Amino acid sequence: MAREKHHHHGHHGHHFPGRGRTAYFKLSTKNSKQAHLFSIGYQKATGLLEKLKTKLGEYKVDFSKVFWIDYDKDQIYLQTVEDLREALKFSRFVVRLYVDSAADVAEVEEEDRKSSTSSFTKVSGAESSASSESES
């Protein structure tokens, strides 16, 4: 019956929920320079996890691909509330989240190639006309 003693501990945290806390997140994809900084107010980690999922959805981020990196440089995926708690404990101020976006990146690169080739043609076209002018 040692568990009964433990019950007391749960009671001890009872005045927290009313106060509410705020978690700060910095979300970036591994190979992108762009990061989103946002904060989420929460009372329990369980609620925070749900809010985080919603928030990531707004950024078109697949929650199952989100991870944080611990002291050992291990990638820890946020699968459970426990993972999130650890991330909060580990990150004193801002929880740095990364997106493992192998699938999305390929599409993005595809887009980049299209736009860069089109702009490249424009540039070289302008150059050739300029050089022909200087020749005459």
mmCIF file of C-alpha atoms in Angstrom:
data_model
loop_
_atom_site.group_PDB
_atom_site.id
_atom_site.type_symbol
_atom_site.label_atom_id
_atom_site.label_comp_id
_atom_site.label_asym_id
_atom_site.label_seq_id
_atom_site.Cartn_x
_atom_site.Cartn_y
_atom_site.Cartn_z
ATOM 1 C CA MET A 1 0.000 0.000 0.000
ATOM 2 C CA ALA A 2 2.966 2.308 -0.454
ATOM 3 C CA ARG A 3 1.028 3.943 -3.258
ATOM 4 C CA GLU A 4 -1.263 5.692 -0.773
ATOM 5 C CA LYS A 5 1.604 7.865 0.421
ATOM 6 C CA HIS A 6 2.257 8.872 -3.154
ATOM 7 C CA HIS A 7 -1.273 10.174 -3.362
ATOM 8 C CA HIS A 8 -0.332 13.010 -1.081
ATOM 9 C CA HIS A 9 2.081 14.272 -3.709
ATOM 10 C CA GLY A 10 -0.704 14.705 -6.217
ATOM 11 C CA HIS A 11 -2.538 16.874 -3.745
ATOM 12 C CA HIS A 12 0.486 19.057 -3.251
ATOM 13 C CA GLY A 13 0.388 20.281 -6.835
ATOM 14 C CA HIS A 14 -3.232 21.235 -6.475
ATOM 15 C CA HIS A 15 -2.905 24.980 -6.574
ATOM 16 C CA PHE A 16 -0.978 24.917 -9.837
ATOM 17 C CA PRO A 17 -3.806 24.288 -12.315
ATOM 18 C CA GLY A 18 -5.537 27.564 -11.570
ATOM 19 C CA ARG A 19 -2.413 29.569 -12.265
ATOM 20 C CA GLY A 20 -1.598 28.207 -15.649
ATOM 21 C CA ARG A 21 1.819 28.158 -17.193
ATOM 22 C CA THR A 22 3.247 29.081 -20.537
ATOM 23 C CA ALA A 23 5.484 26.979 -22.686
ATOM 24 C CA TYR A 24 7.605 28.569 -25.370
ATOM 25 C CA PHE A 25 8.450 26.658 -28.494
ATOM 26 C CA LYS A 26 10.816 27.259 -31.334
ATOM 27 C CA LEU A 27 9.989 25.158 -34.319
ATOM 28 C CA SER A 28 12.389 24.712 -37.185
ATOM 29 C CA THR A 29 12.980 22.202 -39.920
ATOM 30 C CA LYS A 30 16.437 20.700 -39.853
ATOM 31 C CA ASN A 31 17.587 22.232 -43.106
ATOM 32 C CA SER A 32 15.602 25.426 -43.159
ATOM 33 C CA LYS A 33 16.781 28.748 -41.826
ATOM 34 C CA GLN A 34 13.229 29.642 -40.966
ATOM 35 C CA ALA A 35 11.900 29.064 -37.473
ATOM 36 C CA HIS A 36 8.551 29.692 -35.867
ATOM 37 C CA LEU A 37 8.506 30.966 -32.331
ATOM 38 C CA PHE A 38 5.274 30.570 -30.422
ATOM 39 C CA SER A 39 4.014 30.126 -26.906
ATOM 40 C CA ILE A 40 1.145 28.085 -25.583
ATOM 41 C CA GLY A 41 -0.579 28.663 -22.289
ATOM 42 C CA TYR A 42 -1.455 25.478 -20.484
ATOM 43 C CA GLN A 43 -2.323 24.005 -17.129
ATOM 44 C CA LYS A 44 -1.428 20.378 -17.609
ATOM 45 C CA ALA A 45 1.021 18.779 -19.992
ATOM 46 C CA THR A 46 -1.838 16.698 -21.361
ATOM 47 C CA GLY A 47 -3.653 19.800 -22.497
ATOM 48 C CA LEU A 48 -0.432 21.261 -23.794
ATOM 49 C CA LEU A 49 0.189 18.268 -26.017
ATOM 50 C CA GLU A 50 -3.217 18.659 -27.632
ATOM 51 C CA LYS A 51 -2.712 22.386 -28.152
ATOM 52 C CA LEU A 52 0.715 21.757 -29.592
ATOM 53 C CA LYS A 53 -0.714 19.284 -32.099
ATOM 54 C CA THR A 54 -3.269 21.878 -33.166
ATOM 55 C CA LYS A 55 -0.617 24.552 -33.444
ATOM 56 C CA LEU A 56 1.645 22.366 -35.536
ATOM 57 C CA GLY A 57 -1.318 21.652 -37.764
ATOM 58 C CA GLU A 58 -1.578 25.387 -38.429
ATOM 59 C CA TYR A 59 2.022 25.313 -39.616
ATOM 60 C CA LYS A 60 1.191 22.308 -41.809
ATOM 61 C CA VAL A 61 3.565 20.230 -39.737
ATOM 62 C CA ASP A 62 3.030 16.534 -39.238
ATOM 63 C CA PHE A 63 3.105 15.958 -35.490
ATOM 64 C CA SER A 64 4.577 12.475 -35.857
ATOM 65 C CA LYS A 65 7.688 14.000 -37.440
ATOM 66 C CA VAL A 66 8.400 16.448 -34.645
ATOM 67 C CA PHE A 67 11.260 15.822 -32.244
ATOM 68 C CA TRP A 68 13.570 17.570 -29.819
ATOM 69 C CA ILE A 69 17.227 16.882 -29.172
ATOM 70 C CA ASP A 70 18.577 15.973 -25.751
ATOM 71 C CA TYR A 71 22.024 16.218 -24.169
ATOM 72 C CA ASP A 72 23.216 13.125 -25.990
ATOM 73 C CA LYS A 73 22.174 14.678 -29.296
ATOM 74 C CA ASP A 74 19.495 12.039 -29.557
ATOM 75 C CA GLN A 75 16.377 12.858 -31.496
ATOM 76 C CA ILE A 76 13.408 12.301 -29.243
ATOM 77 C CA TYR A 77 10.053 12.220 -30.941
ATOM 78 C CA LEU A 78 7.121 13.718 -29.111
ATOM 79 C CA GLN A 79 4.913 10.676 -28.961
ATOM 80 C CA THR A 80 3.461 11.028 -25.500
ATOM 81 C CA VAL A 81 2.770 13.552 -22.793
ATOM 82 C CA GLU A 82 5.772 12.119 -20.986
ATOM 83 C CA ASP A 83 8.032 13.006 -23.919
ATOM 84 C CA LEU A 84 6.683 16.521 -23.821
ATOM 85 C CA ARG A 85 7.231 16.777 -20.066
ATOM 86 C CA GLU A 86 10.832 15.727 -20.524
ATOM 87 C CA ALA A 87 11.291 18.286 -23.274
ATOM 88 C CA LEU A 88 9.886 20.992 -21.013
ATOM 89 C CA LYS A 89 12.145 19.963 -18.168
ATOM 90 C CA PHE A 90 15.167 19.801 -20.424
ATOM 91 C CA SER A 91 14.572 23.149 -22.088
ATOM 92 C CA ARG A 92 14.713 25.809 -19.451
ATOM 93 C CA PHE A 93 13.161 28.560 -21.510
ATOM 94 C CA VAL A 94 12.320 27.546 -25.024
ATOM 95 C CA VAL A 95 11.583 24.043 -26.205
ATOM 96 C CA ARG A 96 13.363 23.673 -29.504
ATOM 97 C CA LEU A 97 11.391 21.442 -31.785
ATOM 98 C CA TYR A 98 12.608 20.167 -35.103
ATOM 99 C CA VAL A 99 10.670 18.691 -37.950
ATOM 100 C CA ASP A 100 12.020 15.656 -39.675
ATOM 101 C CA SER A 101 10.715 16.724 -43.047
ATOM 102 C CA ALA A 102 12.341 14.403 -45.540
ATOM 103 C CA ALA A 103 9.149 14.081 -47.554
ATOM 104 C CA ASP A 104 8.238 17.756 -47.568
ATOM 105 C CA VAL A 105 11.734 18.947 -48.364
ATOM 106 C CA ALA A 106 11.815 17.018 -51.631
ATOM 107 C CA GLU A 107 8.724 18.894 -52.770
ATOM 108 C CA VAL A 108 10.166 22.203 -51.702
ATOM 109 C CA GLU A 109 13.391 21.561 -53.570
ATOM 110 C CA GLU A 110 11.344 20.688 -56.617
ATOM 111 C CA GLU A 111 9.665 24.081 -56.364
ATOM 112 C CA ASP A 112 12.991 25.819 -55.888
ATOM 113 C CA ARG A 113 14.453 24.195 -58.951
ATOM 114 C CA LYS A 114 11.518 25.324 -61.050
ATOM 115 C CA SER A 115 11.720 28.892 -59.847
ATOM 116 C CA SER A 116 15.510 29.068 -60.005
ATOM 117 C CA THR A 117 15.654 27.708 -63.558
ATOM 118 C CA SER A 118 13.041 30.187 -64.712
ATOM 119 C CA SER A 119 14.812 33.105 -63.067
ATOM 120 C CA PHE A 120 18.140 31.842 -64.357
ATOM 121 C CA THR A 121 16.924 31.916 -67.956
ATOM 122 C CA LYS A 122 15.771 35.472 -67.452
ATOM 123 C CA VAL A 123 19.150 36.481 -66.075
ATOM 124 C CA SER A 124 21.203 34.846 -68.812
ATOM 125 C CA GLY A 125 18.842 36.272 -71.421
ATOM 126 C CA ALA A 126 19.410 39.760 -70.093
ATOM 127 C CA GLU A 127 23.147 39.217 -69.999
ATOM 128 C CA SER A 128 23.403 38.062 -73.595
ATOM 129 C CA SER A 129 21.431 41.053 -74.834
ATOM 130 C CA ALA A 130 23.638 43.351 -72.765
ATOM 131 C CA SER A 131 26.850 41.821 -74.093
ATOM 132 C CA SER A 132 25.677 42.020 -77.701
ATOM 133 C CA GLU A 133 24.961 45.700 -77.160
ATOM 134 C CA SER A 134 28.439 46.345 -75.793
ATOM 135 C CA GLU A 135 29.950 44.557 -78.805
ATOM 136 C CA SER A 136 28.236 46.765 -81.374
#
